[in-house]
Short mmCIF file of C-alpha atoms in Angstrom, two decimals:
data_model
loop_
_atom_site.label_atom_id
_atom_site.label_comp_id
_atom_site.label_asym_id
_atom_site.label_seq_id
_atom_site.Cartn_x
_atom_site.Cartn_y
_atom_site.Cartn_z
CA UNK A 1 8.59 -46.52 55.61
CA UNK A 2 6.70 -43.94 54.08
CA UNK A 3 2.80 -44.21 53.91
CA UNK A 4 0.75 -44.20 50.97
CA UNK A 5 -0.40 -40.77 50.66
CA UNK A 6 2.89 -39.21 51.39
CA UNK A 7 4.48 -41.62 48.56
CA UNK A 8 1.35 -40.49 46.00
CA UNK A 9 1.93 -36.85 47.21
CA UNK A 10 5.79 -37.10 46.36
CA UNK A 11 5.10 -38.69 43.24
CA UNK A 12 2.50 -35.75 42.07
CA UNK A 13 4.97 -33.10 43.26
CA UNK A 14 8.20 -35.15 41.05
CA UNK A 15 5.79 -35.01 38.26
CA UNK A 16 3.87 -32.23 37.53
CA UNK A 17 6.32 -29.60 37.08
CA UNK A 18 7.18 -31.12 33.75
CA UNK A 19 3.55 -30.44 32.77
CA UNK A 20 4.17 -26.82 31.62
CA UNK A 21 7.13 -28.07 29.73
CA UNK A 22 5.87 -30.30 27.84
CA UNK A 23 2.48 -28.56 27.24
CA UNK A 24 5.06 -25.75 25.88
CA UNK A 25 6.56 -28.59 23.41
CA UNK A 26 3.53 -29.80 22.23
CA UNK A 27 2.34 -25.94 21.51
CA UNK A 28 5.35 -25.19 19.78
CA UNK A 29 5.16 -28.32 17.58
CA UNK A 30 2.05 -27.94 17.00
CA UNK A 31 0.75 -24.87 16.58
CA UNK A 32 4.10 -23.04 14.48
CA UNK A 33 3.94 -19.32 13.70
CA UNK A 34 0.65 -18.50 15.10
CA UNK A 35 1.61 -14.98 15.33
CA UNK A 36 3.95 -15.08 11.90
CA UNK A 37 5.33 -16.92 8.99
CA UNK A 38 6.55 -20.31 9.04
CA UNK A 39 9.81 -21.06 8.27
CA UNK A 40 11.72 -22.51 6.57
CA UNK A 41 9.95 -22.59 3.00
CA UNK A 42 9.89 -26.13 1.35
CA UNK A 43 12.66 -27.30 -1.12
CA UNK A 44 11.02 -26.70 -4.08
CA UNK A 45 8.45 -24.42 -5.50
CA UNK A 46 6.34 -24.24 -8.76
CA UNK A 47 8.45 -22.05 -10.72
CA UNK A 48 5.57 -20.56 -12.37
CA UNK A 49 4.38 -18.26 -10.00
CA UNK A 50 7.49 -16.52 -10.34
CA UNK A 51 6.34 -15.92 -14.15
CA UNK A 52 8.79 -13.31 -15.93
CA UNK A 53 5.73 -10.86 -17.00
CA UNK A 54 2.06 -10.46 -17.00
CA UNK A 55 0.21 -7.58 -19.44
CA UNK A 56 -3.34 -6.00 -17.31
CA UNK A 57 -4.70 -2.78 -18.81
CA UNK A 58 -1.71 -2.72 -20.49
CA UNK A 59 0.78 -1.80 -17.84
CA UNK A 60 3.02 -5.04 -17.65
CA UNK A 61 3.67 -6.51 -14.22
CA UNK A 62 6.71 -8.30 -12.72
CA UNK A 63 8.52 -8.83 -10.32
CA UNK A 64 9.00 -7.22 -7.71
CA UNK A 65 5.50 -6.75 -8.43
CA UNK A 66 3.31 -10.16 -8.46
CA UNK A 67 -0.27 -10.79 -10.23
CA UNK A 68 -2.58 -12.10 -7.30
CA UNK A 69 -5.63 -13.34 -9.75
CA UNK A 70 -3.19 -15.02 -11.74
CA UNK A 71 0.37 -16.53 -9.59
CA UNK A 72 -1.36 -16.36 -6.37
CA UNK A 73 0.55 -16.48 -3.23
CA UNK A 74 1.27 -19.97 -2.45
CA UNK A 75 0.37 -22.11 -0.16
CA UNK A 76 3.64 -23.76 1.91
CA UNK A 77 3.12 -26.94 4.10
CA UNK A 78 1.58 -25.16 6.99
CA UNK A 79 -1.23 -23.93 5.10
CA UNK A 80 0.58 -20.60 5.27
CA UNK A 81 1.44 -18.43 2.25
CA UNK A 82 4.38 -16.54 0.53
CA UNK A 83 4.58 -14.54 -2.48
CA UNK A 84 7.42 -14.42 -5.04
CA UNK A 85 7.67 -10.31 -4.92
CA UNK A 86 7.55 -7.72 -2.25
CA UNK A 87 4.32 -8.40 -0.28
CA UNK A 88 3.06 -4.63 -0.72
CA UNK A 89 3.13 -4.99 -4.67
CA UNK A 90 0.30 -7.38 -4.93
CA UNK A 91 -1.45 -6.49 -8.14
CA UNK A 92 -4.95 -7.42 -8.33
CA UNK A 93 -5.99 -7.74 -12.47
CA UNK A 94 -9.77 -6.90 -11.88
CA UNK A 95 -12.49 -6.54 -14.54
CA UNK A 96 -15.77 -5.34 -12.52
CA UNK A 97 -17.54 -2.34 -13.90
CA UNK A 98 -14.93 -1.73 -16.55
CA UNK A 99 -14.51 -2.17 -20.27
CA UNK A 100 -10.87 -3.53 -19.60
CA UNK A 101 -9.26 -5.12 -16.63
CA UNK A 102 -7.65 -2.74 -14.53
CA UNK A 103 -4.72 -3.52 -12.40
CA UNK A 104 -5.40 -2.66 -8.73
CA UNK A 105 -2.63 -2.02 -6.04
CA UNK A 106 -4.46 -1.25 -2.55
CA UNK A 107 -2.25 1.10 -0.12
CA UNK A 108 -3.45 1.71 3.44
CA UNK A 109 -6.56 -0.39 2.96
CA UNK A 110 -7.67 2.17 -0.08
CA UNK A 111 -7.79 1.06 -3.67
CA UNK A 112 -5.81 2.63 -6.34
CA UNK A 113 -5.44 2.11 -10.43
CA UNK A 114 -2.12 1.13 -11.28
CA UNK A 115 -1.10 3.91 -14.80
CA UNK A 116 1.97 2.84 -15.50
CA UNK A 117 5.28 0.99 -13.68
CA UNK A 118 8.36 2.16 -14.86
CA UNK A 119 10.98 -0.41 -13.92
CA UNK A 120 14.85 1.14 -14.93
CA UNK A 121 13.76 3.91 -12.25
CA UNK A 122 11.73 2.02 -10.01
CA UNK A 123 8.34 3.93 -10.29
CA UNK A 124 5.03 3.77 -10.36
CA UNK A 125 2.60 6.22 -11.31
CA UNK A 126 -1.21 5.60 -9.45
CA UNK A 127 -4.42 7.04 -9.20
CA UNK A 128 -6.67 6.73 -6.36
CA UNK A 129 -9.81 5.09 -7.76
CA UNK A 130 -12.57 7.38 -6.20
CA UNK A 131 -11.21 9.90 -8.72
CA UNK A 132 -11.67 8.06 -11.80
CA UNK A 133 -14.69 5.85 -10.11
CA UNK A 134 -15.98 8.54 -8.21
CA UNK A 135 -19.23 10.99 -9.40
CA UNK A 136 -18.61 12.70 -11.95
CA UNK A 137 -18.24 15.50 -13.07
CA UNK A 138 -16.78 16.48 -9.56
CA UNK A 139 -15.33 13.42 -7.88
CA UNK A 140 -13.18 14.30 -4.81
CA UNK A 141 -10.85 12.16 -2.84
CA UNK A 142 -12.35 10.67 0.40
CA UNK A 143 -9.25 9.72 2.43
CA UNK A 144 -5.25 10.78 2.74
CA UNK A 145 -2.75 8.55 1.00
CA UNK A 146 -1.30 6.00 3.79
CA UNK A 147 1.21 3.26 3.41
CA UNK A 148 3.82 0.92 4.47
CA UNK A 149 7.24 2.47 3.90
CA UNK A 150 9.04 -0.82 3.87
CA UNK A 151 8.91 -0.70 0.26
CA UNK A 152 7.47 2.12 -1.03
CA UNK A 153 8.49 5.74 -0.77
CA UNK A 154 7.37 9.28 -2.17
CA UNK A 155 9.37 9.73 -5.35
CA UNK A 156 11.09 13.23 -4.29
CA UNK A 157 14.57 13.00 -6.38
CA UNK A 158 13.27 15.13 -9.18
CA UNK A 159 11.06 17.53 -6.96
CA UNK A 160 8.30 15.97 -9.32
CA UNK A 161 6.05 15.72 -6.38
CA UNK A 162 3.08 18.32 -4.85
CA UNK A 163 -0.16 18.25 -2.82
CA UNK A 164 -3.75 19.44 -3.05
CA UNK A 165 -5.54 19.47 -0.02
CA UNK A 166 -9.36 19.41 -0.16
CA UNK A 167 -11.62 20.51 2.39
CA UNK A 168 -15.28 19.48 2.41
CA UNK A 169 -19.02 20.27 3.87
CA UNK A 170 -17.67 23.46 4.97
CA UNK A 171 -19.97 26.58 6.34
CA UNK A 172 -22.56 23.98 6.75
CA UNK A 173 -23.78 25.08 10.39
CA UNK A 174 -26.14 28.43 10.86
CA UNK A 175 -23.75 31.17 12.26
CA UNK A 176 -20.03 29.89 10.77
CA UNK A 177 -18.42 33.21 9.71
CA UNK A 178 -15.64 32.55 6.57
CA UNK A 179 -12.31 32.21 7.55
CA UNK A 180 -10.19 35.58 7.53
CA UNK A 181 -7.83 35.95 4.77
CA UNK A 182 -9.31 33.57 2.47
CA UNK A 183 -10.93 34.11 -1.40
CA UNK A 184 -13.80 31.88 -1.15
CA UNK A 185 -14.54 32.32 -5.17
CA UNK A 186 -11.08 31.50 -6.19
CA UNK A 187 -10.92 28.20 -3.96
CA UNK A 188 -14.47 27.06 -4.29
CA UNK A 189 -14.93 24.14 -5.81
CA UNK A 190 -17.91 25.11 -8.57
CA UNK A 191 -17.12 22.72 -11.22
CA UNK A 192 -19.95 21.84 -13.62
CA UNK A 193 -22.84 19.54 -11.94
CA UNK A 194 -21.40 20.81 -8.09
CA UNK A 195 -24.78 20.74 -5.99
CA UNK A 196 -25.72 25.07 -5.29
CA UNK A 197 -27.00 26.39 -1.93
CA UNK A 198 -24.70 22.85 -0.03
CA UNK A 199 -21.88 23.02 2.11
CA UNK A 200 -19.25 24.41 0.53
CA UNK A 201 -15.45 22.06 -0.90
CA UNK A 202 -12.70 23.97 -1.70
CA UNK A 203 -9.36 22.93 -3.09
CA UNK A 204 -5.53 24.33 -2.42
CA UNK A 205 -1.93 23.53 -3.59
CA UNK A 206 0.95 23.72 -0.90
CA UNK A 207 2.13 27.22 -1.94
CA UNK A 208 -1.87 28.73 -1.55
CA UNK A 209 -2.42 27.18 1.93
CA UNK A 210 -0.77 28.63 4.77
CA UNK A 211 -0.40 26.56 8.36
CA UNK A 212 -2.85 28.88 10.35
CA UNK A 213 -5.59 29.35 7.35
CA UNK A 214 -5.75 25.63 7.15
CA UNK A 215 -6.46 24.91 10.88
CA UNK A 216 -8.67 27.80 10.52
CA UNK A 217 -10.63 26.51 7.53
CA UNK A 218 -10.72 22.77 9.19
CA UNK A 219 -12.88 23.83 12.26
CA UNK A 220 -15.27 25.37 9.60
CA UNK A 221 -15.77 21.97 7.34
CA UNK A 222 -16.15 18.14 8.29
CA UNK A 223 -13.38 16.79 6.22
CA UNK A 224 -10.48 17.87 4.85
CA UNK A 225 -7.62 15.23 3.45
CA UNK A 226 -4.71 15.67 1.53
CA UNK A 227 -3.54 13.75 -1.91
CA UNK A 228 -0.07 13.60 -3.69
CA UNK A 229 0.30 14.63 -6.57
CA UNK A 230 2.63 15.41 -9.88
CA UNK A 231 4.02 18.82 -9.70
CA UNK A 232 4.07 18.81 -13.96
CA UNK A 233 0.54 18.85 -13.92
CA UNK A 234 0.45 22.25 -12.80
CA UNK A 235 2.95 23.70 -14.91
CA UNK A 236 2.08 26.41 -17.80
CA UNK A 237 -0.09 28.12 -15.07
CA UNK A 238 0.71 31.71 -13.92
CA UNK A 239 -0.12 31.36 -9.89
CA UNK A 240 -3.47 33.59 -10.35
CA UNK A 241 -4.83 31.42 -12.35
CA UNK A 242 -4.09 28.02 -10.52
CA UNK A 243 -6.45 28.22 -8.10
CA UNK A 244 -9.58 29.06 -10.59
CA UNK A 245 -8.61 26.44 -12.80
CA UNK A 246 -8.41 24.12 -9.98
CA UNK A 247 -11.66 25.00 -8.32
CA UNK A 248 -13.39 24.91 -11.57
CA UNK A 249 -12.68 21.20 -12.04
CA UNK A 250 -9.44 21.24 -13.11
CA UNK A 251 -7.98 19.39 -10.19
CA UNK A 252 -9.98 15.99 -11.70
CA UNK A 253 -7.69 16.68 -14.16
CA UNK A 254 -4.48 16.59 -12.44
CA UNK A 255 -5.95 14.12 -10.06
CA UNK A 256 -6.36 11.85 -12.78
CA UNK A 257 -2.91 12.40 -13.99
CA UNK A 258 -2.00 10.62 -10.43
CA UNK A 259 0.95 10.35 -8.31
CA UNK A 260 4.29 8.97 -8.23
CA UNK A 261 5.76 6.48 -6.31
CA UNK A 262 8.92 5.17 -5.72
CA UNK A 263 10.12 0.95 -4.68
CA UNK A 264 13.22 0.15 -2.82
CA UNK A 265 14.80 -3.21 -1.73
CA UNK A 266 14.80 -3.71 1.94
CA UNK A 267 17.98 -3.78 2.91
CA UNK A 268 18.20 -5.13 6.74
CA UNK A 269 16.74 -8.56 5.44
CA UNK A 270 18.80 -11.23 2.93
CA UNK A 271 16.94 -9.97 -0.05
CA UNK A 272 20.11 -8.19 -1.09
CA UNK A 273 22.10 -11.41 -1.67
CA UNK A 274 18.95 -13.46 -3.41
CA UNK A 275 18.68 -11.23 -5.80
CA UNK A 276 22.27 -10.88 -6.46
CA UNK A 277 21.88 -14.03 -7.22
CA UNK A 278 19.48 -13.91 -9.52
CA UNK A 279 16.73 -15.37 -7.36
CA UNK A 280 13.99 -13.51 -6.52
CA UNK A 281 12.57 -13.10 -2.69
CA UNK A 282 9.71 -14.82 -1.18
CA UNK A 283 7.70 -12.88 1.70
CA UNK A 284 5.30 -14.23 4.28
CA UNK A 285 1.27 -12.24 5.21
CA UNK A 286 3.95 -10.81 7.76
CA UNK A 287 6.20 -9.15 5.41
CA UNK A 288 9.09 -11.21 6.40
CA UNK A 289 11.69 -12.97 4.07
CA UNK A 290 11.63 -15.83 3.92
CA UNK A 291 13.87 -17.30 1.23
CA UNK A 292 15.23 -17.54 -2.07
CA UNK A 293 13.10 -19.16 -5.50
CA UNK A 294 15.39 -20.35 -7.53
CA UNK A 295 15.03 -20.24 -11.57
CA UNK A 296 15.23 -23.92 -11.42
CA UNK A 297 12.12 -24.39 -9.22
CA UNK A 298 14.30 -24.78 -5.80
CA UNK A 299 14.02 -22.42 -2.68
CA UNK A 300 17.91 -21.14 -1.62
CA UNK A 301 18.28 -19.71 2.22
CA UNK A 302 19.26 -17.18 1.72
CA UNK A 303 20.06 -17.52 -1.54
CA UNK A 304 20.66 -19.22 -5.06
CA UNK A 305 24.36 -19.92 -4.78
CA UNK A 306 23.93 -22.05 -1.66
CA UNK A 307 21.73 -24.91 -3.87
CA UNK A 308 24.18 -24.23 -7.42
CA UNK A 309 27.29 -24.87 -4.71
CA UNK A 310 25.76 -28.26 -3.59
#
């Protein structure tokens, strides 16, 4: 007969290996898409989020572009949220410090002003708001353009598309010699109200900036950052006169003209066949899809002609 505390010891070892599996249960139960969206989206959804168009500063937004302020993302059962657009195009309609709201799209954590969306080519024009917001009358740009390229893309299919590259606090240290080989006066920027006697900024297209000038240059100044922009802009200028006009504040110019962008479907999800059938596609925080809304207020996975089938 076995003795007491061999039977307890048997019982402990039959037992506690299912422990771990059912703590692993219980986690997954409870605790769904801690690292990600849930899924799957509920049954229905209020059909006005997915609102057919919304005017802001007069540039009109829809989808695959959504209105945060005004059909914000929302919430599902598990206190998680999805949008009815692509989750990069959040629009922000925002008022602060300006006459008129201003529709906001922020790209790489940076703020920009939404000029215009053009929606039979899939573009949209933007300007980075340090320009416009920025001290005038020489604001400069304080950061590259970064983004996600899930959606968004550089709009190079009409060769519409250029870049200035600003360099700044430059020749600031005792002892820095200029760079070799470059015209300080025609690349200075020395637009009116530029601070005299400061580090020096200076300003360059792609064509004026070779590879070994710009390292050069960089190891003389403490920032230098490069910013998209539309090739147009510089058109009607003979090359020796680009860079004066530039330097002498005529980059705020095409700065403010901004950049272009262009929007493409992803096409390795089932956002295809929503919106081939006429839905439009939800996205999680994690920029996964995550279903179908439905004109009629229903949620299709993957798509609208599941739920009209049924």
């Amino acid at each position: 007969m076995m003795s007491p505390p061999r039977l307890l010891a048997t019982a402990m070892a039959t037992h506690l290996p299912r422990l771990p599996f059912l703590l692993f249960v219980f986690l997954a139960v409870h605790v769904p898409a801690s690292h990600g969206d849930p899924a799957p989206l509920p049954t229905t959804y209020e059909a006005s989020m997915c609102s057919n168009s919304v005017m802001c500063g007069g540039v009109n937004i829809t989808y695959p572009f959504y209105l945060s302020n005004e059909t914000r993302e929302t919430a599902d059962y598990s206190g998680y949220y999805y949008s009815c657009g692509y989750t990069d195009l959040e629009i922000s309609c925002q008022d602060e410090g300006r006459p008129t709201k201003t529709p906001i799209i922020s790209l790489g954590g940076h703020s920009y002003i939404v000029k215009n969306i053009f929606y039979d080519s899939s573009t949209i024009i933007l300007v980075d708001s340090d320009v416009l917001g920025g001290p005038a009358p020489c604001p400069k740009p304080h950061h590259n353009v970064t983004f996600d390229y899930k959606w968004l893309q550089y709009n190079t299919s009409n060769y519409d598309y250029e870049n200035l590259t600003f360099f700044s606090g430059c020749y600031s240290k005792l002892g820095d010699s200029v760079p070799p080989g470059f015209d300080t006066a025609k690349y200075q920027i020395n637009c009116s109200g530029s601070p005299q006697g400061g580090p020096a900024s200076f300003v360059f297209t792609d064509e004026e900036l070779g590879i070994a000038q710009g390292y050069e240059l960089a190891s003389h100044c403490n920032e230098n950052f490069t910013v998209p922009i539309q090739r147009k802009a510089l058109i009607g200028y003979e090359p020796y006169m680009l860079g004066p006009m530039l330097a002498r504040g005529g980059y705020v110019d095409v700065l403010e003209m901004g950049f272009e962008l262009e929007w493409n479907r992803v096409t390795t999800d089932q956002c295809y066949r929503c919106e081939e059938s006429r839905g439009r596609c939800s996205y999680g925080q994690s920029k996964a899809f995550l279903g179908c809304l439905c004109s009629d207020g229903k949620v299709g996975n993957p798509d609208c002609k599941i739920i009209q089938e049924n």
